[in-house]
Coordinates of N, CA, C and O in Angstrom, one line a residue:
M84 N 12.3 -74.6 142.3 CA 12.3 -75.2 143.6 C 12.3 -76.7 143.4 O 11.5 -77.2 142.6
S85 N 13.1 -77.4 144.1 CA 13.1 -78.8 144.0 C 11.9 -79.4 144.6 O 11.3 -78.9 145.5
N86 N 11.6 -80.7 144.2 CA 10.4 -81.3 144.6 C 10.5 -81.5 146.2 O 9.5 -81.3 146.9
I87 N 11.6 -82.0 146.7 CA 11.7 -82.3 148.1 C 11.6 -81.0 148.9 O 11.0 -81.0 150.0
K88 N 12.1 -79.9 148.4 CA 12.1 -78.6 149.0 C 10.6 -78.2 149.1 O 10.2 -77.6 150.2
K89 N 9.8 -78.5 148.1 CA 8.4 -78.2 148.2 C 7.7 -78.8 149.3 O 6.9 -78.2 150.0
V90 N 8.1 -80.1 149.6 CA 7.6 -80.9 150.6 C 7.9 -80.3 152.0 O 7.0 -80.0 152.8
V91 N 9.2 -80.0 152.2 CA 9.6 -79.4 153.4 C 9.0 -78.0 153.6 O 8.7 -77.7 154.8
D92 N 9.0 -77.2 152.6 CA 8.4 -75.9 152.8 C 7.0 -76.0 153.2 O 6.5 -75.2 154.0
F93 N 6.2 -76.9 152.7 CA 4.8 -77.1 153.0 C 4.7 -77.5 154.6 O 3.9 -76.9 155.3
L94 N 5.6 -78.4 155.0 CA 5.6 -78.8 156.4 C 6.0 -77.6 157.3 O 5.4 -77.5 158.4
D95 N 6.9 -76.8 156.9 CA 7.3 -75.6 157.6 C 6.2 -74.7 157.7 O 5.9 -74.1 158.8
K96 N 5.5 -74.4 156.7 CA 4.3 -73.5 156.6 C 3.2 -74.1 157.6 O 2.6 -73.3 158.3
A97 N 2.9 -75.3 157.5 CA 1.9 -75.9 158.4 C 2.3 -75.9 159.8 O 1.3 -75.9 160.7
Q98 N 3.6 -76.0 160.1 CA 4.1 -76.1 161.5 C 3.8 -77.3 162.3 O 4.7 -77.8 162.9
T99 N 2.7 -77.9 162.1 CA 2.3 -79.2 162.8 C 1.9 -80.2 161.7 O 1.1 -79.8 160.8
Y100 N 2.4 -81.4 161.9 CA 2.0 -82.5 161.1 C 1.7 -83.7 162.0 O 2.1 -83.6 163.2
Y101 N 1.1 -84.7 161.5 CA 0.7 -85.8 162.3 C 1.4 -87.0 161.8 O 1.3 -87.4 160.7
L102 N 2.2 -87.7 162.7 CA 3.0 -88.9 162.3 C 2.2 -90.1 162.8 O 1.9 -90.2 164.0
A103 N 2.1 -91.0 161.9 CA 1.4 -92.3 162.1 C 2.5 -93.4 162.1 O 3.2 -93.5 161.2
T104 N 2.4 -94.3 163.1 CA 3.3 -95.5 163.2 C 2.3 -96.6 163.6 O 1.1 -96.4 163.8
T105 N 2.9 -97.8 163.8 CA 2.1 -98.9 164.3 C 2.8 -99.5 165.5 O 4.0 -99.5 165.7
E106 N 2.0 -100.0 166.4 CA 2.5 -100.7 167.6 C 1.7 -102.0 167.6 O 0.5 -102.0 167.9
G107 N 2.3 -103.1 167.1 CA 1.5 -104.3 166.9 C 0.6 -104.1 165.7 O 1.0 -103.7 164.7
D108 N -0.7 -104.3 166.0 CA -1.7 -104.1 165.0 C -2.5 -102.7 165.3 O -3.5 -102.5 164.6
Q109 N -2.0 -101.9 166.2 CA -2.7 -100.7 166.5 C -1.9 -99.4 166.0 O -0.7 -99.2 166.2
P110 N -2.6 -98.7 165.2 CA -2.1 -97.5 164.6 C -1.8 -96.5 165.8 O -2.7 -96.4 166.8
R111 N -0.8 -95.7 165.7 CA -0.5 -94.6 166.7 C -0.2 -93.3 166.0 O 0.6 -93.3 165.0
V112 N -0.9 -92.3 166.4 CA -0.7 -90.9 165.7 C -0.5 -89.9 166.8 O -1.0 -89.9 167.8
R113 N 0.5 -89.0 166.4 CA 0.8 -87.9 167.3 C 1.3 -86.7 166.5 O 1.8 -86.8 165.4
P114 N 1.1 -85.4 167.1 CA 1.6 -84.3 166.4 C 3.1 -84.1 166.6 O 3.7 -84.5 167.5
F115 N 3.7 -83.7 165.5 CA 5.1 -83.4 165.4 C 5.3 -82.0 164.8 O 4.4 -81.5 164.1
G116 N 6.5 -81.5 164.8 CA 6.7 -80.1 164.2 C 8.1 -80.1 163.6 O 8.5 -79.0 163.0
T117 N 8.9 -81.1 163.7 CA 10.3 -81.0 163.2 C 10.3 -81.6 161.8 O 9.9 -82.6 161.4
A118 N 11.0 -80.7 160.9 CA 11.2 -81.1 159.5 C 12.5 -80.4 159.1 O 12.6 -79.1 159.3
L119 N 13.4 -81.1 158.5 CA 14.6 -80.5 158.0 C 15.0 -81.1 156.7 O 15.0 -82.4 156.5
L120 N 15.4 -80.3 155.8 CA 15.9 -80.7 154.5 C 17.5 -80.6 154.7 O 18.0 -79.5 154.9
Y121 N 18.1 -81.8 154.6 CA 19.5 -81.9 154.8 C 20.1 -82.8 153.7 O 19.6 -84.0 153.7
D122 N 21.1 -82.4 153.0 CA 21.7 -83.2 152.0 C 20.7 -83.9 151.0 O 20.8 -85.1 150.7
G123 N 19.6 -83.2 150.7 CA 18.7 -83.7 149.8 C 17.6 -84.7 150.4 O 16.9 -85.3 149.7
K124 N 17.6 -84.8 151.7 CA 16.7 -85.7 152.4 C 15.8 -85.0 153.4 O 16.2 -84.0 154.0
L125 N 14.6 -85.6 153.6 CA 13.7 -85.0 154.6 C 14.0 -85.8 155.9 O 13.8 -87.0 156.0
Y126 N 14.3 -85.0 157.0 CA 14.5 -85.5 158.4 C 13.4 -85.0 159.3 O 13.0 -83.9 159.1
I127 N 13.1 -85.9 160.2 CA 12.4 -85.5 161.4 C 13.2 -85.8 162.6 O 14.3 -86.5 162.6
Q128 N 12.7 -85.4 163.8 CA 13.5 -85.6 165.0 C 12.6 -86.1 166.2 O 11.4 -85.7 166.3
T129 N 13.1 -87.0 167.0 CA 12.4 -87.4 168.3 C 13.5 -87.8 169.3 O 14.7 -87.6 169.1
G130 N 13.0 -88.4 170.3 CA 13.9 -88.9 171.4 C 13.9 -90.5 171.4 O 12.8 -91.1 171.2
K131 N 15.0 -91.0 171.6 CA 15.2 -92.5 171.5 C 14.3 -93.1 172.6 O 14.0 -94.3 172.5
V132 N 14.1 -92.5 173.7 CA 13.3 -93.0 174.8 C 11.9 -93.0 174.6 O 11.1 -93.7 175.3
K133 N 11.4 -92.4 173.6 CA 9.9 -92.3 173.3 C 9.4 -93.5 172.6 O 10.2 -94.2 171.8
N134 N 8.1 -93.8 172.8 CA 7.5 -94.9 172.1 C 7.6 -94.9 170.6 O 7.8 -95.9 169.9
V135 N 7.5 -93.6 170.0 CA 7.5 -93.5 168.6 C 8.8 -94.1 168.0 O 8.9 -94.7 167.0
S136 N 9.9 -93.8 168.8 CA 11.2 -94.4 168.3 C 11.2 -95.8 168.4 O 11.7 -96.5 167.4
K137 N 10.7 -96.4 169.4 CA 10.6 -97.8 169.6 C 9.8 -98.5 168.5 O 10.0 -99.6 167.9
Q138 N 8.6 -97.8 168.2 CA 7.7 -98.4 167.2 C 8.4 -98.3 165.8 O 8.3 -99.4 165.0
L139 N 9.2 -97.3 165.4 CA 9.8 -97.2 164.2 C 11.0 -98.2 164.1 O 11.3 -98.6 163.0
A140 N 11.6 -98.5 165.2 CA 12.6 -99.5 165.2 C 12.1 -100.9 164.8 O 12.8 -101.7 164.1
V141 N 10.8 -101.2 165.2 CA 10.3 -102.5 164.9 C 9.7 -102.4 163.5 O 9.8 -103.4 162.7
N142 N 9.0 -101.4 163.1 CA 8.4 -101.2 161.8 C 8.7 -99.8 161.3 O 8.0 -98.8 161.7
P143 N 9.6 -99.6 160.4 CA 10.0 -98.2 159.9 C 9.0 -97.6 159.0 O 9.0 -96.4 158.7
K144 N 7.9 -98.4 158.6 CA 7.0 -97.8 157.7 C 6.1 -96.7 158.5 O 5.6 -97.1 159.6
A145 N 5.9 -95.6 158.0 CA 5.3 -94.5 158.6 C 4.6 -93.6 157.7 O 4.9 -93.6 156.4
E146 N 3.7 -92.8 158.1 CA 3.1 -91.7 157.2 C 2.8 -90.5 158.0 O 2.6 -90.5 159.2
I147 N 3.0 -89.4 157.4 CA 2.7 -88.1 158.0 C 1.7 -87.4 157.2 O 1.6 -87.6 156.0
C148 N 0.9 -86.5 157.9 CA -0.1 -85.7 157.1 C -0.1 -84.3 157.7 O 0.0 -84.2 159.0
A149 N -0.1 -83.3 156.9 CA -0.2 -81.9 157.3 C -1.2 -81.2 156.5 O -1.4 -81.5 155.3
F150 N -1.9 -80.2 157.1 CA -2.9 -79.4 156.4 C -2.6 -78.0 156.6 O -2.2 -77.5 157.7
C151 N -2.8 -77.2 155.5 CA -2.5 -75.8 155.5 C -3.2 -75.1 154.4 O -3.1 -75.6 153.2
E152 N -3.9 -74.0 154.7 CA -4.6 -73.2 153.7 C -5.3 -74.0 152.6 O -5.3 -73.8 151.5
G153 N -6.1 -74.9 153.1 CA -7.0 -75.7 152.2 C -6.3 -76.8 151.4 O -7.0 -77.5 150.6
K154 N -5.1 -77.1 151.7 CA -4.4 -78.2 151.0 C -3.8 -79.1 152.1 O -3.5 -78.6 153.2
W155 N -3.6 -80.3 151.7 CA -2.9 -81.2 152.6 C -1.8 -82.1 151.9 O -1.9 -82.2 150.7
V156 N -0.9 -82.5 152.6 CA 0.1 -83.4 152.0 C 0.1 -84.7 152.9 O 0.1 -84.6 154.2
R157 N 0.3 -85.8 152.3 CA 0.5 -87.1 153.0 C 1.8 -87.7 152.5 O 2.0 -87.7 151.3
I158 N 2.7 -88.0 153.4 CA 4.0 -88.5 153.0 C 4.1 -89.9 153.6 O 4.0 -90.1 154.8
S159 N 4.4 -90.9 152.8 CA 4.5 -92.2 153.3 C 5.9 -92.8 152.8 O 6.4 -92.3 151.9
G160 N 6.4 -93.6 153.6 CA 7.7 -94.3 153.4 C 8.2 -94.9 154.6 O 7.5 -95.2 155.5
E161 N 9.6 -95.1 154.6 CA 10.2 -95.7 155.8 C 11.0 -94.5 156.4 O 11.7 -93.7 155.8
L162 N 11.0 -94.5 157.8 CA 11.8 -93.6 158.5 C 13.0 -94.4 159.1 O 12.8 -95.3 160.0
V163 N 14.1 -94.0 158.7 CA 15.4 -94.7 159.1 C 16.3 -93.8 160.0 O 16.4 -92.6 159.7
N164 N 16.8 -94.4 161.0 CA 17.7 -93.7 161.9 C 18.9 -93.3 161.2 O 19.5 -93.9 160.4
D165 N 19.5 -92.0 161.6 CA 20.7 -91.5 161.0 C 21.4 -90.9 162.2 O 21.0 -89.9 162.8
D166 N 22.6 -91.4 162.6 CA 23.4 -91.0 163.7 C 24.3 -89.8 163.3 O 25.2 -89.5 164.1
N167 N 24.2 -89.3 162.2 CA 25.0 -88.2 161.7 C 24.9 -87.0 162.7 O 23.8 -86.3 162.7
R168 N 25.9 -86.6 163.4 CA 25.9 -85.6 164.3 C 25.6 -84.2 163.7 O 24.9 -83.3 164.2
D169 N 26.1 -84.1 162.4 CA 25.9 -82.8 161.7 C 24.4 -82.5 161.4 O 24.0 -81.4 161.4
V170 N 23.7 -83.6 161.2 CA 22.2 -83.5 160.9 C 21.6 -83.0 162.2 O 20.7 -82.1 162.2
M171 N 22.0 -83.6 163.4 CA 21.4 -83.3 164.6 C 21.6 -81.8 164.9 O 20.8 -81.1 165.4
V172 N 22.9 -81.3 164.7 CA 23.3 -79.9 164.9 C 22.4 -79.0 164.0 O 21.8 -78.0 164.4
A173 N 22.2 -79.4 162.8 CA 21.4 -78.7 161.8 C 20.0 -78.6 162.2 O 19.3 -77.5 162.1
M174 N 19.4 -79.7 162.8 CA 18.1 -79.7 163.3 C 17.9 -78.7 164.4 O 17.0 -77.9 164.6
L175 N 18.9 -78.7 165.4 CA 18.8 -77.8 166.5 C 19.1 -76.4 166.1 O 18.5 -75.4 166.7
E176 N 19.8 -76.1 165.1 CA 20.0 -74.7 164.6 C 18.7 -74.3 164.0 O 18.3 -73.1 164.1
K177 N 18.0 -75.1 163.3 CA 16.7 -74.7 162.7 C 15.6 -74.6 163.7 O 14.8 -73.7 163.6
M178 N 15.7 -75.4 164.7 CA 14.6 -75.4 165.8 C 15.2 -75.2 167.1 O 15.4 -76.2 167.9
P179 N 15.8 -74.0 167.4 CA 16.5 -73.9 168.7 C 15.7 -74.2 170.0 O 16.3 -74.4 171.0
E180 N 14.4 -74.2 169.9 CA 13.6 -74.5 171.1 C 13.8 -75.9 171.5 O 13.5 -76.3 172.7
L181 N 14.3 -76.7 170.7 CA 14.6 -78.2 171.0 C 15.8 -78.3 171.9 O 16.0 -79.3 172.6
K182 N 16.7 -77.2 171.9 CA 17.9 -77.3 172.8 C 17.6 -77.5 174.2 O 18.5 -77.9 175.0
A183 N 16.5 -77.1 174.7 CA 16.1 -77.3 176.1 C 15.9 -78.7 176.5 O 16.0 -79.1 177.6
M184 N 15.7 -79.6 175.4 CA 15.4 -81.0 175.7 C 16.4 -81.9 175.1 O 16.5 -83.1 175.5
Y185 N 17.1 -81.5 174.0 CA 18.0 -82.4 173.3 C 19.3 -81.7 173.0 O 19.5 -80.5 172.9
N186 N 20.4 -82.6 172.9 CA 21.7 -82.1 172.3 C 22.2 -83.3 171.6 O 21.9 -84.5 171.9
P187 N 23.1 -83.1 170.6 CA 23.6 -84.2 169.8 C 24.3 -85.3 170.5 O 24.5 -86.4 170.0
D188 N 24.8 -84.9 171.7 CA 25.7 -85.9 172.5 C 25.0 -86.5 173.6 O 25.6 -87.2 174.5
D189 N 23.7 -86.4 173.8 CA 22.9 -86.8 175.0 C 22.5 -88.3 174.9 O 22.1 -88.9 175.9
G190 N 22.8 -88.9 173.7 CA 22.4 -90.4 173.6 C 20.9 -90.6 173.4 O 20.4 -91.7 173.3
N191 N 20.2 -89.5 173.5 CA 18.7 -89.6 173.3 C 18.2 -89.0 172.0 O 17.3 -89.5 171.4
M192 N 18.8 -87.9 171.6 CA 18.3 -87.3 170.3 C 18.5 -88.2 169.2 O 19.5 -88.8 168.9
Q193 N 17.4 -88.2 168.4 CA 17.4 -89.1 167.2 C 16.8 -88.3 166.0 O 15.8 -87.7 166.1
V194 N 17.5 -88.5 164.9 CA 17.1 -87.9 163.7 C 16.8 -89.1 162.7 O 17.6 -90.1 162.7
L195 N 15.7 -89.0 162.0 CA 15.3 -90.1 161.1 C 15.0 -89.4 159.7 O 14.5 -88.4 159.7
C196 N 15.4 -90.1 158.7 CA 15.2 -89.6 157.3 C 14.2 -90.6 156.6 O 14.2 -91.7 156.8
F197 N 13.4 -89.9 155.7 CA 12.5 -90.7 154.9 C 13.3 -91.4 153.8 O 14.2 -90.8 153.2
K198 N 13.0 -92.7 153.5 CA 13.5 -93.5 152.5 C 12.3 -94.1 151.7 O 11.3 -94.5 152.3
N199 N 12.5 -94.3 150.4 CA 11.4 -94.8 149.6 C 10.1 -94.1 149.8 O 9.1 -94.7 150.1
A200 N 10.2 -92.8 149.8 CA 9.0 -92.0 150.2 C 8.2 -91.4 149.0 O 8.7 -91.3 147.9
K201 N 6.9 -91.1 149.3 CA 6.1 -90.5 148.3 C 5.2 -89.5 149.1 O 4.7 -89.8 150.1
A202 N 5.2 -88.3 148.5 CA 4.4 -87.2 149.0 C 3.3 -87.0 148.0 O 3.5 -87.0 146.8
V203 N 2.0 -86.9 148.5 CA 0.9 -86.6 147.7 C 0.2 -85.3 148.2 O -0.3 -85.3 149.4
F204 N 0.3 -84.3 147.4 CA -0.4 -83.0 147.8 C -1.9 -83.1 147.2 O -2.0 -83.5 146.1
S205 N -2.8 -82.8 148.0 CA -4.2 -82.9 147.7 C -5.0 -81.6 148.1 O -4.5 -80.9 149.0
S206 N -6.1 -81.4 147.5 CA -7.1 -80.4 147.9 C -8.5 -80.8 147.3 O -8.5 -81.8 146.6
F207 N -9.5 -80.1 147.7 CA -10.8 -80.5 147.2 C -11.0 -79.8 145.8 O -12.0 -80.1 145.2
T208 N -10.1 -79.0 145.3 CA -10.3 -78.2 144.1 C -9.3 -78.5 143.0 O -9.4 -78.0 141.9
E209 N -8.1 -79.3 143.3 CA -7.1 -79.5 142.3 C -6.8 -81.0 142.3 O -7.1 -81.7 143.2
A210 N -6.2 -81.4 141.2 CA -5.8 -82.8 141.0 C -4.6 -83.0 141.9 O -3.9 -82.1 142.2
P211 N -4.5 -84.3 142.5 CA -3.4 -84.6 143.3 C -2.0 -84.5 142.6 O -2.0 -84.7 141.4
E212 N -1.0 -84.1 143.4 CA 0.3 -84.0 142.8 C 1.2 -85.0 143.6 O 1.3 -84.8 144.8
E213 N 1.9 -85.9 142.9 CA 2.7 -86.9 143.6 C 4.2 -86.5 143.4 O 4.6 -86.2 142.3
I214 N 5.0 -86.7 144.5 CA 6.4 -86.5 144.4 C 7.1 -87.7 145.1 O 6.8 -88.0 146.3
D215 N 7.9 -88.3 144.4 CA 8.7 -89.5 145.0 C 10.0 -89.0 145.3 O 10.7 -88.2 144.7
F216 N 10.6 -89.4 146.5 CA 11.9 -89.1 146.9 C 12.5 -90.2 147.8 O 11.8 -91.0 148.2

């Protein structure tokens, strides 16, 4: 299993992760559930009209954290916009429940991929494992 696949598989298993951004000097955290491995990159999805999109446009540095079965992963890096329609279609195929809110041509659907990222898997019983991607 590739290292990036291990990260995405963990996010899929956890189902919910928490995305942290900043707005000025105030941290902002919210639950997310979208994660897609596409062309060797980790993608998430949101709407361009949402505050999270606006916050990432100002400061693309972000971190996500997910917890599952006594382990957690923290992924830090930059989330950069990708207007690739094929990625949007792949996200909707993986998560068809999003089709009620988004489509690749609505001008609102946004996919972002991690750049200069590091995932750190941790638990209370094992040494941390770091994965750069």
